[in-house]
Amino acid sequence: QVLVVESGGGLVQAGGSLRLSCAASGRTFSSYVMGWFRQAPGKEREFVAAISRSGGVTYYADSVKGRFTISRDNAKNKVYLQMSSLKPEDTAVYYCAADTTTGWGTPSRLPLYDYWGQGTQVTVSS
């Protein structure tokens, strides 16, 4: 069992920045592919960013590319999402997720992630 806990959400003005953190339990955190997803009201949950086990490879949704940066610290069992140039359309509940089994095949696919956090709200005001 892997416990995933997000933090760092809040209210920010458009153009501002916010950093989300995610802590995941387990002695083999460095073997997990980690991803961030988001869900806006009335919409389906969508992929935001993912990072490989070592942190050497990252992948982003087109909508956030160039504005968001995913990173991880395997020594601390943490993954981060630095969000800049935020827009009102970035408003959503942001979820951190761990893929503990399948590796780096298709990191944007939700079903590949077997452990999820409860989410943290990010609200961007115009």
One Martini backbone bead per residue (centre of mass of N, CA, C, O) as a GRO file, in nm:
protein
  126
    1GLN     BB    1   0.096   0.036   0.022
    2VAL     BB    2   0.028   0.376  -0.091
    3LEU     BB    3   0.082   0.699   0.023
    4VAL     BB    4  -0.084   1.002  -0.094
    5VAL     BB    5   0.021   1.355  -0.051
    6GLU     BB    6  -0.099   1.671  -0.088
    7SER     BB    7   0.032   2.014  -0.137
    8GLY     BB    8  -0.009   2.384  -0.195
    9GLY     BB    9  -0.262   2.497  -0.234
   10GLY     BB   10  -0.469   2.775  -0.378
   11LEU     BB   11  -0.477   3.125  -0.412
   12VAL     BB   12  -0.436   3.294  -0.733
   13GLN     BB   13  -0.327   3.501  -0.959
   14ALA     BB   14  -0.295   3.585  -1.255
   15GLY     BB   15   0.050   3.506  -1.328
   16GLY     BB   16   0.119   3.329  -1.111
   17SER     BB   17   0.246   3.118  -0.843
   18LEU     BB   18   0.289   2.756  -0.771
   19ARG     BB   19   0.358   2.490  -0.527
   20LEU     BB   20   0.352   2.150  -0.542
   21SER     BB   21   0.318   1.870  -0.322
   22CYS     BB   22   0.440   1.519  -0.286
   23ALA     BB   23   0.380   1.240  -0.078
   24ALA     BB   24   0.534   0.910  -0.065
   25SER     BB   25   0.525   0.603   0.022
   26GLY     BB   26   0.792   0.393   0.051
   27ARG     BB   27   1.095   0.221  -0.021
   28THR     BB   28   1.026   0.246  -0.361
   29PHE     BB   29   0.997   0.535  -0.490
   30SER     BB   30   1.218   0.515  -0.727
   31SER     BB   31   1.005   0.307  -0.888
   32TYR     BB   32   0.814   0.542  -0.944
   33VAL     BB   33   0.584   0.678  -1.131
   34MET     BB   34   0.495   1.024  -1.158
   35GLY     BB   35   0.185   1.218  -1.128
   36TRP     BB   36  -0.020   1.479  -1.269
   37PHE     BB   37  -0.353   1.590  -1.206
   38ARG     BB   38  -0.682   1.720  -1.319
   39GLN     BB   39  -1.004   1.873  -1.193
   40ALA     BB   40  -1.270   2.022  -1.313
   41PRO     BB   41  -1.567   2.138  -1.310
   42GLY     BB   42  -1.740   1.911  -1.516
   43LYS     BB   43  -1.477   1.743  -1.559
   44GLU     BB   44  -1.231   1.556  -1.649
   45ARG     BB   45  -0.967   1.394  -1.582
   46GLU     BB   46  -0.627   1.521  -1.631
   47PHE     BB   47  -0.334   1.551  -1.766
   48VAL     BB   48  -0.011   1.713  -1.686
   49ALA     BB   49   0.231   1.530  -1.544
   50ALA     BB   50   0.554   1.351  -1.569
   51ILE     BB   51   0.791   1.120  -1.400
   52SER     BB   52   1.049   0.947  -1.374
   53ARG     BB   53   1.223   0.760  -1.157
   54SER     BB   54   1.490   0.950  -1.179
   55GLY     BB   55   1.401   1.234  -1.339
   56GLY     BB   56   1.509   1.244  -1.650
   57VAL     BB   57   1.199   1.228  -1.733
   58THR     BB   58   0.950   1.426  -1.902
   59TYR     BB   59   0.587   1.509  -1.914
   60TYR     BB   60   0.344   1.710  -2.103
   61ALA     BB   61   0.096   1.897  -2.142
   62ASP     BB   62   0.025   2.136  -2.367
   63SER     BB   63  -0.121   2.340  -2.162
   64VAL     BB   64   0.171   2.347  -1.969
   65LYS     BB   65   0.389   2.397  -2.148
   66GLY     BB   66   0.635   2.621  -2.008
   67ARG     BB   67   0.490   2.654  -1.703
   68PHE     BB   68   0.550   2.368  -1.601
   69THR     BB   69   0.725   2.176  -1.330
   70ILE     BB   70   0.864   1.866  -1.282
   71SER     BB   71   0.974   1.699  -0.976
   72ARG     BB   72   1.225   1.513  -0.776
   73ASP     BB   73   1.290   1.346  -0.443
   74ASN     BB   74   1.403   1.042  -0.347
   75ALA     BB   75   1.509   1.102  -0.054
   76LYS     BB   76   1.199   1.230   0.021
   77ASN     BB   77   0.950   1.125  -0.132
   78LYS     BB   78   0.916   1.354  -0.371
   79VAL     BB   79   0.692   1.569  -0.555
   80TYR     BB   80   0.669   1.836  -0.802
   81LEU     BB   81   0.477   2.147  -0.890
   82GLN     BB   82   0.561   2.405  -1.094
   83MET     BB   83   0.365   2.705  -1.124
   84SER     BB   84   0.326   2.926  -1.400
   85SER     BB   85   0.142   3.145  -1.549
   86LEU     BB   86  -0.136   3.154  -1.447
   87LYS     BB   87  -0.470   3.046  -1.515
   88PRO     BB   88  -0.801   3.014  -1.485
   89GLU     BB   89  -0.793   2.726  -1.638
   90ASP     BB   90  -0.622   2.593  -1.388
   91THR     BB   91  -0.861   2.542  -1.235
   92ALA     BB   92  -0.837   2.286  -0.977
   93VAL     BB   93  -0.794   1.964  -0.891
   94TYR     BB   94  -0.496   1.824  -0.766
   95TYR     BB   95  -0.325   1.520  -0.856
   96CYS     BB   96  -0.146   1.259  -0.719
   97ALA     BB   97   0.048   0.985  -0.870
   98ALA     BB   98   0.116   0.624  -0.875
   99ASP     BB   99   0.336   0.409  -1.062
  100THR     BB  100   0.429   0.074  -0.955
  101THR     BB  101   0.437  -0.122  -1.242
  102THR     BB  102   0.469  -0.008  -1.566
  103GLY     BB  103   0.617   0.249  -1.611
  104TRP     BB  104   0.703   0.445  -1.923
  105GLY     BB  105   0.501   0.411  -2.154
  106THR     BB  106   0.211   0.588  -2.065
  107PRO     BB  107   0.196   0.859  -1.853
  108SER     BB  108  -0.108   0.980  -1.933
  109ARG     BB  109  -0.250   0.729  -1.815
  110LEU     BB  110  -0.461   0.680  -1.564
  111PRO     BB  111  -0.479   0.355  -1.522
  112LEU     BB  112  -0.167   0.325  -1.440
  113TYR     BB  113  -0.254   0.445  -1.173
  114ASP     BB  114  -0.274   0.305  -0.831
  115TYR     BB  115  -0.212   0.583  -0.674
  116TRP     BB  116  -0.394   0.832  -0.478
  117GLY     BB  117  -0.481   1.127  -0.391
  118GLN     BB  118  -0.710   1.378  -0.268
  119GLY     BB  119  -0.618   1.658  -0.322
  120THR     BB  120  -0.572   2.003  -0.450
  121GLN     BB  121  -0.661   2.329  -0.451
  122VAL     BB  122  -0.678   2.541  -0.748
  123THR     BB  123  -0.703   2.903  -0.769
  124VAL     BB  124  -0.761   3.130  -1.044
  125SER     BB  125  -0.766   3.465  -1.072
  126SER     BB  126  -0.863   3.751  -1.285
   0.00000   0.00000   0.00000
